[in-house]
Structures are given as structure tokens and as C-alpha cells.
Short mmCIF file of C-alpha atoms in Angstrom, two decimals:
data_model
loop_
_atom_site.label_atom_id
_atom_site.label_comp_id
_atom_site.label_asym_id
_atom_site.label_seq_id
_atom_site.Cartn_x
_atom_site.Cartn_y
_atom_site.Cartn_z
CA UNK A 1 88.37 200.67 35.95
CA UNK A 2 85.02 201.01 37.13
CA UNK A 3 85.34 198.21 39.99
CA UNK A 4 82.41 195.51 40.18
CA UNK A 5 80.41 194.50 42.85
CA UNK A 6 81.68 191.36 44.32
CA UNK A 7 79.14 189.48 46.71
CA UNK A 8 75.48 190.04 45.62
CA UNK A 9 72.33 189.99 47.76
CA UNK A 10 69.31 187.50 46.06
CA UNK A 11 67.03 186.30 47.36
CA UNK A 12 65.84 183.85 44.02
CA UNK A 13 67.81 181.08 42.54
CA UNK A 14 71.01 181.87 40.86
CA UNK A 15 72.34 180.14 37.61
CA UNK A 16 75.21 180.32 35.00
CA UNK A 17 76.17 179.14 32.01
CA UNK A 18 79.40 177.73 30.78
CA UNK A 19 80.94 176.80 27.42
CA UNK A 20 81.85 173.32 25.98
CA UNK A 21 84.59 171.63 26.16
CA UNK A 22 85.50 167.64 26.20
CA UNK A 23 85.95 167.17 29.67
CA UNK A 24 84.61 165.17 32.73
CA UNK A 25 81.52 166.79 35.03
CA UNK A 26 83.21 168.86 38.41
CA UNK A 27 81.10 168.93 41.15
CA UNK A 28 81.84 170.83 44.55
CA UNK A 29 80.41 169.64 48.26
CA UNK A 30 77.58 171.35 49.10
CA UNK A 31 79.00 171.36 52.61
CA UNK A 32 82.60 171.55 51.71
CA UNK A 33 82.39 175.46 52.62
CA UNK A 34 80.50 177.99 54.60
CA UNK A 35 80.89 181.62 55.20
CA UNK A 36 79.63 184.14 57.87
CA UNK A 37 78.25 188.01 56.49
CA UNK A 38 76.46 190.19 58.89
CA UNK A 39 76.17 187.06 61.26
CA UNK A 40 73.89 185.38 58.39
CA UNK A 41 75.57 181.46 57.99
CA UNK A 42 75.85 180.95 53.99
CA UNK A 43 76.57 176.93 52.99
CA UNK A 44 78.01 176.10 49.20
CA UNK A 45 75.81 174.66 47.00
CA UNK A 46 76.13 171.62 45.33
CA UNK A 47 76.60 172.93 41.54
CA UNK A 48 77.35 170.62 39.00
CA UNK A 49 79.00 171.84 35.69
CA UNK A 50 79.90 169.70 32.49
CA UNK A 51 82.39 170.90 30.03
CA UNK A 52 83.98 173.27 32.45
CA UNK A 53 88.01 173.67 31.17
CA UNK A 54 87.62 176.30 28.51
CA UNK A 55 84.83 178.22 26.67
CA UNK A 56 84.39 178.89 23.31
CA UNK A 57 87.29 178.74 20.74
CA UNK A 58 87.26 181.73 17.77
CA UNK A 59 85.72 178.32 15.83
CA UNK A 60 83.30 177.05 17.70
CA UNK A 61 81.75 180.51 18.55
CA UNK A 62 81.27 181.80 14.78
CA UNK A 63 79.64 177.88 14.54
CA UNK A 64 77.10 178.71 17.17
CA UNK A 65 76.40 182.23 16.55
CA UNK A 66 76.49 181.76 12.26
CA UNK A 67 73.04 183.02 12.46
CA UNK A 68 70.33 186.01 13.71
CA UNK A 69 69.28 183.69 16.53
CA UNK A 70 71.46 184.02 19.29
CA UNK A 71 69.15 182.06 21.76
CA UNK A 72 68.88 179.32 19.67
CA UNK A 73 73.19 179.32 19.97
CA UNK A 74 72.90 179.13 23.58
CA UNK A 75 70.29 176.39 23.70
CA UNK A 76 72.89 174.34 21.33
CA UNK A 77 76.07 174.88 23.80
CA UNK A 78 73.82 173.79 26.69
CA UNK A 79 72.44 171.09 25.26
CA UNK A 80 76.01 169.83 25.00
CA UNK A 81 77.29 171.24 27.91
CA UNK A 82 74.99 170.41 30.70
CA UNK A 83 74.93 172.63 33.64
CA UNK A 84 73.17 172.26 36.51
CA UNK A 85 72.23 173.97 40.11
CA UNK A 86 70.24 172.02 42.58
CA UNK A 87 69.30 169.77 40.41
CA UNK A 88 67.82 172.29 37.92
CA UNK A 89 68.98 172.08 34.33
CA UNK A 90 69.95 175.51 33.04
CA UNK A 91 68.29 177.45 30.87
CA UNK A 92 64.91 175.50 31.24
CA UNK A 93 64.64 172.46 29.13
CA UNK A 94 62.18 169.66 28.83
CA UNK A 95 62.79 166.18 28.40
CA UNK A 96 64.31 165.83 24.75
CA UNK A 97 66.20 168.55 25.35
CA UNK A 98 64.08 171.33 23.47
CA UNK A 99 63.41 174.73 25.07
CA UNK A 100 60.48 174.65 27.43
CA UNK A 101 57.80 177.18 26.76
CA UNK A 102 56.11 176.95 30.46
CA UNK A 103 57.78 179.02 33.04
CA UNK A 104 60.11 177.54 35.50
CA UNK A 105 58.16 178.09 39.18
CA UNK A 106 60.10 177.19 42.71
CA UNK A 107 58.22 177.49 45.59
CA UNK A 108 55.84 180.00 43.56
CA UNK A 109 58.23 181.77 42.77
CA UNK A 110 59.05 182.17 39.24
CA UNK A 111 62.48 181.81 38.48
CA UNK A 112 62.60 181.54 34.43
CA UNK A 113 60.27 182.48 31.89
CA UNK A 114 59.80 183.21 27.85
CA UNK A 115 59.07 187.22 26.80
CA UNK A 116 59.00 189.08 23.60
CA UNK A 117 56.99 189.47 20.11
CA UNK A 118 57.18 186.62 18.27
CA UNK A 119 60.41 185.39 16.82
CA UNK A 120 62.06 187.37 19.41
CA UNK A 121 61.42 185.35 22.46
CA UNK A 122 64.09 185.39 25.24
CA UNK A 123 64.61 183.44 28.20
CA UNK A 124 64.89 185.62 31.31
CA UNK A 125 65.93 184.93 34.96
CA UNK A 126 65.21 186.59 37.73
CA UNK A 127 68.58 187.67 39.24
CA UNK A 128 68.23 191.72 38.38
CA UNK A 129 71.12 192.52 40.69
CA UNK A 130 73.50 190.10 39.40
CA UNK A 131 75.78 192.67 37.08
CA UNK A 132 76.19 196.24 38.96
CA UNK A 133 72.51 196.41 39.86
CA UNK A 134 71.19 196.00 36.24
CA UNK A 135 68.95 193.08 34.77
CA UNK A 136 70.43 190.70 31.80
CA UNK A 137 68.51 188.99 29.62
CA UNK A 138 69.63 185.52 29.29
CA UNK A 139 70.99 185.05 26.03
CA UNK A 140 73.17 187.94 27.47
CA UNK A 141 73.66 186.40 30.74
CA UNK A 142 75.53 183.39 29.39
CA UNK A 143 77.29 184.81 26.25
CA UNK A 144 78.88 186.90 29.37
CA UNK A 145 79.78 183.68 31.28
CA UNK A 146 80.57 181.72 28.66
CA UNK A 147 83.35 184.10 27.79
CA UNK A 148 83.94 185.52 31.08
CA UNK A 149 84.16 182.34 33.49
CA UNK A 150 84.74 179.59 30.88
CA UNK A 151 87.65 180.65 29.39
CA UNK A 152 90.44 182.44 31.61
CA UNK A 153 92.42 181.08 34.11
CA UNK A 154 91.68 181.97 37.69
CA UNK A 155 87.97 182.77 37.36
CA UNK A 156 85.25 181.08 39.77
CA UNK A 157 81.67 181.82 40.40
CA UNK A 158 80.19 180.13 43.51
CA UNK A 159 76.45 180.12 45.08
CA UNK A 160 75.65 180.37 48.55
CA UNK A 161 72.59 179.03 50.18
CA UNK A 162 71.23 180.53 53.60
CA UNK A 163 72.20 177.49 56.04
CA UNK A 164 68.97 175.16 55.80
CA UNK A 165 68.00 176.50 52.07
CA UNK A 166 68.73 175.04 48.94
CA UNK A 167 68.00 178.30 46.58
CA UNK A 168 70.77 180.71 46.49
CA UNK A 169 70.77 184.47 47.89
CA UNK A 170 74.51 184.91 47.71
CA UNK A 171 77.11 184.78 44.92
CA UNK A 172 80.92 185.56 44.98
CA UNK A 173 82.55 185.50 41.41
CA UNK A 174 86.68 186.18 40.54
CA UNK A 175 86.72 188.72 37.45
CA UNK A 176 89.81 188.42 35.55
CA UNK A 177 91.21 191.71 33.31
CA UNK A 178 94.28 192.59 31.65
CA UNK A 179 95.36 195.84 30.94
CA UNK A 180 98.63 197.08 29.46
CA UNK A 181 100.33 199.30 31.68
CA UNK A 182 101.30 203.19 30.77
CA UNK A 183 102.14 204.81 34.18
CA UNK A 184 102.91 203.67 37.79
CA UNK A 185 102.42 205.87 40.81
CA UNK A 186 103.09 204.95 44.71
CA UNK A 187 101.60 206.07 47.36
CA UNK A 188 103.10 205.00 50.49
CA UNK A 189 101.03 206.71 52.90
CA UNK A 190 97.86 204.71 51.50
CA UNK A 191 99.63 201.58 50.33
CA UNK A 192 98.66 201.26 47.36
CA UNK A 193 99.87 201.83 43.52
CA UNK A 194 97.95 203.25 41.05
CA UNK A 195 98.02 201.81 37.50
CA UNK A 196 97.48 204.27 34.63
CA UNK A 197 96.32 202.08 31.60
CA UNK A 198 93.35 202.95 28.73
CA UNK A 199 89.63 202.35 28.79
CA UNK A 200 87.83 201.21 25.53
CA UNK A 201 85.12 204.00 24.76
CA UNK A 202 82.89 204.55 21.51
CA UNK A 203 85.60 207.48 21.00
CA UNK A 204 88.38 205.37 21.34
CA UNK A 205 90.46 204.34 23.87
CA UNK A 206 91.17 206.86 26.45
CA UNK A 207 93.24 207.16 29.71
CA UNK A 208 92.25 205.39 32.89
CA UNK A 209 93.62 204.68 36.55
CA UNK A 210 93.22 201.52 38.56
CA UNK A 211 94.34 201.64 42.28
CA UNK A 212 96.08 198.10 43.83
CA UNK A 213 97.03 197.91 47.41
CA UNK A 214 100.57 197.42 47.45
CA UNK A 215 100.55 194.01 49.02
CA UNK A 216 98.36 193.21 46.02
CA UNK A 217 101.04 194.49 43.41
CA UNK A 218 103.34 192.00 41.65
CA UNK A 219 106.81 194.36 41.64
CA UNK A 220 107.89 192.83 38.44
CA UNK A 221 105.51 194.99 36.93
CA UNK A 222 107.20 198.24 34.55
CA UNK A 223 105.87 200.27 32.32
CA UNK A 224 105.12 198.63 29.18
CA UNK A 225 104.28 195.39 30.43
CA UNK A 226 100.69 193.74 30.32
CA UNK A 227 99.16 192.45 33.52
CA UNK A 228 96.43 190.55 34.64
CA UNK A 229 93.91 192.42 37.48
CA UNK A 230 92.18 189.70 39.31
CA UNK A 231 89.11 191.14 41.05
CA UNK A 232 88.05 188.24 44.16
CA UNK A 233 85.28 188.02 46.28
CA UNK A 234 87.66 187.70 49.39
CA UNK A 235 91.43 189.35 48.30
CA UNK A 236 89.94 192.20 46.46
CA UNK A 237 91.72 193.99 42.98
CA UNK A 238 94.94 192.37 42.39
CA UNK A 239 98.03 193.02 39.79
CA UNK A 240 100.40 190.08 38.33
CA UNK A 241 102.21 191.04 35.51
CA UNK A 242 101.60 188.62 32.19
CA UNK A 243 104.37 186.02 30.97
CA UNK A 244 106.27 187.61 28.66
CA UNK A 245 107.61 185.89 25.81
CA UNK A 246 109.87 186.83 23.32
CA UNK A 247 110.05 185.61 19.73
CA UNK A 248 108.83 186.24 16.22
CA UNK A 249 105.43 186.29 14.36
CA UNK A 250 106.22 184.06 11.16
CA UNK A 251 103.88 184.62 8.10
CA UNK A 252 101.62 181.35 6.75
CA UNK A 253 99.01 181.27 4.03
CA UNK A 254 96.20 182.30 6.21
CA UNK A 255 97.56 185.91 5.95
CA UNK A 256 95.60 186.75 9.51
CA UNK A 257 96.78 184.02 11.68
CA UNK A 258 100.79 184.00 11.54
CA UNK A 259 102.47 181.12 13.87
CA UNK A 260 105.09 182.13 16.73
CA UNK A 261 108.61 181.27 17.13
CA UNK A 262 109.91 181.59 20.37
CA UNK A 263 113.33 182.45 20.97
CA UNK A 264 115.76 179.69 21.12
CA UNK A 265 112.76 177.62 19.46
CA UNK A 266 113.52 175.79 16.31
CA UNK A 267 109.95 174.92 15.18
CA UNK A 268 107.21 178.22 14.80
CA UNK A 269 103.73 176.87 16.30
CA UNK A 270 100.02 177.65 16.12
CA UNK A 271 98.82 179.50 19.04
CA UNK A 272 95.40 180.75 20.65
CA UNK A 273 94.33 184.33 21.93
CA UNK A 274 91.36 182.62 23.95
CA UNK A 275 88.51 185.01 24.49
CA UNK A 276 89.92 186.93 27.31
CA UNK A 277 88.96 190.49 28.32
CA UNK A 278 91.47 193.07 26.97
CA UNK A 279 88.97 196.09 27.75
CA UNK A 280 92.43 197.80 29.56
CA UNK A 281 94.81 196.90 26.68
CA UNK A 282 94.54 199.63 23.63
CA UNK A 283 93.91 198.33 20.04
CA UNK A 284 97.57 198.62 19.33
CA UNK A 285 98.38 195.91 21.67
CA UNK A 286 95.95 193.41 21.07
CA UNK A 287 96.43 190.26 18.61
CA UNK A 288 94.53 190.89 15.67
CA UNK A 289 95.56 194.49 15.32
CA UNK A 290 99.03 193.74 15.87
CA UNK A 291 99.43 190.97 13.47
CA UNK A 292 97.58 193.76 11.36
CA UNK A 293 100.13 196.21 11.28
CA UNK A 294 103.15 193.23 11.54
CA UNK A 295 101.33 192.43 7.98
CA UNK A 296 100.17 195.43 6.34
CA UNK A 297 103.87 197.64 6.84
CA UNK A 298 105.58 194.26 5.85
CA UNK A 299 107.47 194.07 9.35
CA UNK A 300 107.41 190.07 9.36
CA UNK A 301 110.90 191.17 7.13
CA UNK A 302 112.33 193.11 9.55
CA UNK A 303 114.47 191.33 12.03
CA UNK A 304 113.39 191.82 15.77
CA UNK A 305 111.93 190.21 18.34
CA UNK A 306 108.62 190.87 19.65
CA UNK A 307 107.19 190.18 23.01
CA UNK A 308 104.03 188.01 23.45
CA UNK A 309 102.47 188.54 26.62
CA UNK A 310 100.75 185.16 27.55
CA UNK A 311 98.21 183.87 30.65
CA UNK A 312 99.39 181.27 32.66
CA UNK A 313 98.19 178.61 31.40
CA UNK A 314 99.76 180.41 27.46
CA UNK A 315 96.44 182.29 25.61
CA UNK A 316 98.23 185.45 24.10
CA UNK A 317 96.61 188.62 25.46
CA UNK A 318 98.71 190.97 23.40
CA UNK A 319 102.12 192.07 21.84
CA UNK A 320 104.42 195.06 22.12
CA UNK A 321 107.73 195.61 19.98
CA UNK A 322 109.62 197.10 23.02
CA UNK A 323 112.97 198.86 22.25
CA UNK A 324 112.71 197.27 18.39
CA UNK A 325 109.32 199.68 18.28
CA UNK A 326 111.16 202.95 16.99
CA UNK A 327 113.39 201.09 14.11
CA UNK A 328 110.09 198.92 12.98
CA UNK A 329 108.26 202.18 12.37
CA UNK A 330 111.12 203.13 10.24
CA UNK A 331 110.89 200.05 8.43
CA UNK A 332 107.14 200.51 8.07
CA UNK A 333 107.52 204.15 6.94
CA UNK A 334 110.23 203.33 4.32
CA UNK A 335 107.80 200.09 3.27
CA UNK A 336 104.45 202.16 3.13
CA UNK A 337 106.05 204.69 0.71
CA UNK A 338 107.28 202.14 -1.48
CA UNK A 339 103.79 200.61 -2.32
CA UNK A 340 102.40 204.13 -3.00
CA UNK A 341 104.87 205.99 -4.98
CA UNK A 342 103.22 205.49 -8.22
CA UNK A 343 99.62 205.96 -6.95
CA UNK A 344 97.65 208.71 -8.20
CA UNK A 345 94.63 211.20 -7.07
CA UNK A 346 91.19 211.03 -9.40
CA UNK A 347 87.70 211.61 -9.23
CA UNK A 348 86.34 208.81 -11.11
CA UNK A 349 89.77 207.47 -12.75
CA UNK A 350 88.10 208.30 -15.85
CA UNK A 351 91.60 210.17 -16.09
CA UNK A 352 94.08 207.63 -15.45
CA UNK A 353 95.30 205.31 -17.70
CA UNK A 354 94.66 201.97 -17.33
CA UNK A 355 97.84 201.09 -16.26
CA UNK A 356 98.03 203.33 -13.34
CA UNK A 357 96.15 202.63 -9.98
CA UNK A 358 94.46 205.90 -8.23
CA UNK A 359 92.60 206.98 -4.62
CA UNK A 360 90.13 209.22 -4.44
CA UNK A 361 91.82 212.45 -2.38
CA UNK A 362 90.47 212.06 0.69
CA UNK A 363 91.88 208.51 1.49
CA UNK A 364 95.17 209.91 -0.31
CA UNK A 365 94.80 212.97 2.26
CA UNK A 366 94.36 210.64 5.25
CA UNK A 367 97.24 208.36 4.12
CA UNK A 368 99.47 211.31 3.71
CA UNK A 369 98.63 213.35 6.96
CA UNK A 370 99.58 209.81 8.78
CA UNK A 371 102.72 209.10 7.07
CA UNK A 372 103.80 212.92 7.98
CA UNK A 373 102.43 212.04 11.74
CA UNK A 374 105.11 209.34 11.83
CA UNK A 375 107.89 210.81 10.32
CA UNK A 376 107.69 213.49 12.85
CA UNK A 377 107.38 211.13 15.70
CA UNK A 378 110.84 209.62 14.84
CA UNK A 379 112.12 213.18 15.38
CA UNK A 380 109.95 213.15 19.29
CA UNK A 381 112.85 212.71 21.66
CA UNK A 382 109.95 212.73 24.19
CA UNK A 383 108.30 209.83 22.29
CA UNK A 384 108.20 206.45 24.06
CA UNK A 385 108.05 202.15 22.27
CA UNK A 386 104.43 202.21 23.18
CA UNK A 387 103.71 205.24 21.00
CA UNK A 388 105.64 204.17 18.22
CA UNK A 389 103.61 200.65 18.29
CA UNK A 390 100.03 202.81 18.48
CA UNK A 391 101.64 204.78 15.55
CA UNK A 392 102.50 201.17 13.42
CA UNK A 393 99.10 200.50 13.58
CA UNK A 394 97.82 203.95 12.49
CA UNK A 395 100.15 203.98 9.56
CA UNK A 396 99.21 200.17 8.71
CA UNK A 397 95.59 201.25 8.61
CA UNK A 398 96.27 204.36 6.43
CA UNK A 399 97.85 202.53 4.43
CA UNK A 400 95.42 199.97 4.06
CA UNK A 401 95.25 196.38 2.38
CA UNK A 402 93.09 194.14 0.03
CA UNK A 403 92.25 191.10 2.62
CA UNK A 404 89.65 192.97 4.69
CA UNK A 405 87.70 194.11 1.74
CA UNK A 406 83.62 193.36 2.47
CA UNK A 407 84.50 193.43 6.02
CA UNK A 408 83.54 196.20 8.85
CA UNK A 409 85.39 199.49 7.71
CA UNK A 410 86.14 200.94 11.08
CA UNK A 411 87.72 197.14 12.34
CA UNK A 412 89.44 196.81 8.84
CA UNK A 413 90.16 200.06 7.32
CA UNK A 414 90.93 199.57 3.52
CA UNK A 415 92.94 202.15 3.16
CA UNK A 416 95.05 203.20 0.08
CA UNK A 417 95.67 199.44 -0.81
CA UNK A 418 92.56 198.52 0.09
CA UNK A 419 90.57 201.09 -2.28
CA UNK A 420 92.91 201.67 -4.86
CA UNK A 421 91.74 201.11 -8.66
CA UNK A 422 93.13 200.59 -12.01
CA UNK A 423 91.81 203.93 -14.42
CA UNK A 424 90.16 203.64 -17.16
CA UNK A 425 91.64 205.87 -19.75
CA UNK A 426 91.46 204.85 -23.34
CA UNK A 427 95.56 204.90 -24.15
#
């Protein structure tokens, strides 16, 4: 993990945006805390901040963002959710609440302004260093903290003032992370562990390393398990393994969002993934994928427990089958070949009777080569649960189903299900 820069240098005003949430306004001292770098005295700023306990639920987020505007969503969760620094109402608004078009000036310097053609205006702030050195548009800016330090537990973002200023030049945020662990490797003459987990790329995910100091390292943590990395301004990267829960996934009638029963729990209950950062957990893992193959291969029928891995505070990150993995991709195997044994290969299914359902041969030939992939896998002795769980969901997405049809191809492969068609021979 490509480790972010944790106490920034600016020397303009520094603002953020969080999501809504019903809630009372938070405000911190403006004197309750001061801190000393490179002999320069930096004083907290007062920073007020309305709606503050959670961002954005699945809900309200496809509400806001229903349209091609995504400023105009931002504008709407501000207007709600009120935050303010120094006294400054962020982004810019005038009196009724309605975007400003005149630049924000401070001193003469400007701090906000409008750019872009028409119809593609876009408030900007001048904080270029904020994110690894590079500029972010606005709209960006607080889609990024409205997910990233409204929603998971842990995360703060606090503004510094040089003593006798009231415009910030130094910030110190917490980043939170999760990543689900693959490899563990100690090396006592450093003191520290390194933590081999997977990196989302446009290939795919791929293998990655993150180094912990070992005083840093919760030794819970095995193989297998999902953790949270805290990155803070002050302690540095940090590794806490997840709460793991153990239980089952029980169908409803919205085929994509199952309820979990708990172990030892007699009632199965809705539950949230919250928008937290999974960029170190591989598609396998995370909810929606999971619940995809749990759904597609039919394994809500087979009998074993699963293992939520939850944050503190109980958002699901992710799932993994543990030792049930091997025996549920047996299951799913056994189920897949079942629901295709009477499907045919065609052109056109000009002719195939009408009667009959047929693929065209190259999403037969993709089904196939995966089914063969895990069959063999069943006969890997050096095979391990967290391939068999990345295999599930290869297979379910072979495989395929009817629900995602319309929807984005690569994030809901159709599959044989999902494409099959009746022919239309004359009998």
C-alpha cells in the first residue's frame, strides 16, 4: 500500500466536507490543542461540523447522485449538512443557500472559485497539496470525504492554525483501510511484520505488501482474517484484525440483499456494508460479490457457517467461508452442472427447438474452461479456503444469472444463465 502523506504544509484555508446524518452540531476548542513541528507553534481550529456520525447510506447516495450533475449532489448534502471552518460555510454559498457564483477572497487571497465551459462548472479550492501532492477538484474533494471521513469508525481530520492565525497551513487526517490478509512475515531485527494482501488494479487485483511495526500489530491476526490498517497523523500504519462473526447469509425477496443470522441467534437481521474502503480486500471477499456467488451456485442450501468480518462499531467489510470453503465449491460445482446439462451451443438458435435453451460457444467455452478450473482445484493438495472462495466466485460468474441483466457486464457477468435463449425451430 502506497502509504499517504500524513501532515500537509498550506499555507491557504483548508476545508472538508462531510455527509448527513440526523445528529447534533460537534464543535472542538480552538485552544483545546496545540502542537510543535520544526519549532513552528500550530493551535486547533475551531471547526464546526453538522451531521457528523455517518456518511452516506447505499440509499441516500444513489438519491443524490441519480443524475449527470454531481456538483449539484454535493450542494444538496451541504445544504443539509452544514459545515463550517472559521466561520466560513463550505463550499461557498450565499444567503438562501444557492451556490455563489463570485469567488470566495480572504485576505486577497482567493480561496474558492467557479471554472469550466458552461454546464460544467466546478467549484475548486485552493489546497493543491492536500492528496499526495495532487490538486482535487471539489466535487471530488468531498465525494472523497464524504465517504472517507464520514463513514468509518476511527477517522479524524483536524486543521491547524499558525499560533495567532485563524487560516489553516496544517492538517493531520486518520485514514482507515482494510485489507484481507494472505501472508505474514516477521522481521525481528527491524520490528516490524509485513502483511502480504492484494491491490485493486484495472487488471485485477494483484499481490501487495504492507509493512507494520510490530508494536503496531494486533497478534490475533492469521492468515485469512480481514483487518483494519489505521494510518494516524501521530502513531503511524497500524493493524487490528476485524470482528469476526460467524453465522449464515439467509435468502429474502430482494435476491441481492440476504439478511444474517448469527450463530446462536434465533432471529436473521438486516445489516449494512457502510461505504468503507476495501481497496486491500480482493473481489472475492467483499459483500456484493460474495452474496453473488452465495446466490448464483445456490450455496444459501448448503449448510455452513460463514464468517462476517465486521468494524467496530458492526458495518460488514467482507466474508470468507473458512474451512467450509473446499466442500461449498463442491456444492457449487455439483449445482452449476445441474442448471446446464440440457443447454445447448448455436449460432443464432435458428437450430434449436423451441423448447431447448442455447449459448452462443464462446460463453459455453468460458463456462466450461471454469468448471474444469475448479474441478481440478479440488484435486490441489497445495490449494488453500481463500482460493477456493476466489474460485466460487469465478464459477458463479461463469455460470451466470438473469438478475443483473441491463447492468455493467464486467460487475455482473451474465453468464450462461444470464444469456441463455429459448431456439426458435419450427417443431
Amino acid at each position: 500500500m502506497k502509504k499517504m502523506k500524513l501532515v500537509v504544509f498550506l499555507g491557504v484555508m483548508l476545508v472538508s466536507i462531510f455527509a448527513l446524518a440526523a445528529c447534533s452540531t460537534n464543535s472542538s476548542s480552538s485552544k483545546s490543542k496545540t502542537t510543535t513541528i520544526d519549532g513552528t507553534k500550530y493551535t486547533l481550529l475551531k471547526t464546526l461540523v453538522a451531521n457528523r456520525d455517518k456518511g452516506l447510506t447505499d440509499s441516500d447516495y444513489n438519491d443524490y447522485f441519480s443524475g449527470d450533475d454531481s456538483s449539484a449532489a454535493i450542494m444538496a448534502i451541504v445544504s443539509v449538512g452544514n459545515v463550517y471552518v472559521n466561520g466560513y460555510q463550505i463550499p461557498y454559498l450565499t444567503d438562501d443557500g444557492t451556490a455563489s457564483t463570485e469567488e470566495l477572497v480572504v485576505d486577497g487571497q482567493k480561496m474558492m472559485w467557479l471554472d469550466g465551459g458552461a454546464g460544467y462548472e466546478t467549484w475548486y479550492w485552493d489546497a493543491q497539496k492536500m492528496w499526495q501532492g495532487s490538486g482535487r477538484d471539489l466535487t471530488t474533494t468531498a465525494y472523497d470525504f464524504t465517504i472517507n471521513l464520514g463513514y468509518r469508525e476511527g477517522e479524524a481530520i483536524k486543521l491547524y492554525a499558525k499560533e495567532g492565525e485563524s487560516t489553516a497551513s496544517l492538517i493531520e487526517f486518520t485514514v482507515i483501510n482494510t485489507a484481507l490478509v494472505t501472508g505474514l512475515d516477521t522481521d525481528s531485527s527491524s520490528d516490524t511484520v509485513t502483511v502480504t494482501t492484494t491491490s485493486e488494479t484495472d487488471d485485477g487485483d494483484v499481490a501487495t505488501t504492507v509493512d507494520v511495526a510490530s508494536d503496531q500489530f494486533d497478534s490475533d491476526i492469521a492468515i485469512g482474517d480481514i483487518v483494519i490498517l489505521t494510518d494516524d497523523a501521530d502513531k503511524g500504519l497500524s493493524a487490528k484484525k476485524a470482528t469476526a462473526v460467524t453465522g449464515k447469509l439467509v435468502e429474502t425477496d430482494d435476491i441481492k440483499n440476504p439478511q444474517w443470522l448469527a450463530t446462536d441467534s434465533d432471529k436473521a437481521v438486516d445489516f449494512s456494508d457502510g461505504l468503507i474502503d476495501r481497496s486491500h480486500v480482493p473481489e472475492y471477499a467483499r459483500n456484493t460479490q460474495f452474496i453473488r456467488g452465495q446466490r448464483r451456485l445456490n450455496l444459501y442450501d448448503y449448510d455452513a457457517d460463514v464468517t462476517m468480518w465486521q468494524t467496530s462499531t458492526g458495518y460488514s467489510i467482507g466474508f470468507t467461508r473458512g474451512d467450509a470453503a473446499k466442500g461449498a465449491l463442491e456444492y457449487g460445482i455439483n449445482y452449476a452442472e445441474s442448471q446446464t446439462s440440457e443447454i445447448v451451443v448455436s449460432t443464432d438458435g435458428s437450430d434449436v427447438s423451441s423448447d431447448t435453451y442455447w449459448v452462443t460457444q464462446d460463453i459455453w467455452d468460458t463456462y466450461q474452461t471454469e468448471l474444469t478450473r475448479a474441478k481440478a482445484l479440488l484435486e490441489d493438495s497445495s490449494a488453500t479456503n481463500l482460493d477456493y472462495d476466489a474460485e466460487i466466485l469465478n464459477l458463479a460468474n461463469a455460470l451466470g444469472g438473469t438478475e443483473d441483466v441491463g447492468q455493467d457486464f464486467v460487475q455482473n457477468p451474465l453468464g450462461v444463465i444470464g444469456s441463455m435463449q429459448k431456439g426458435t425451430k419450427s417443431s
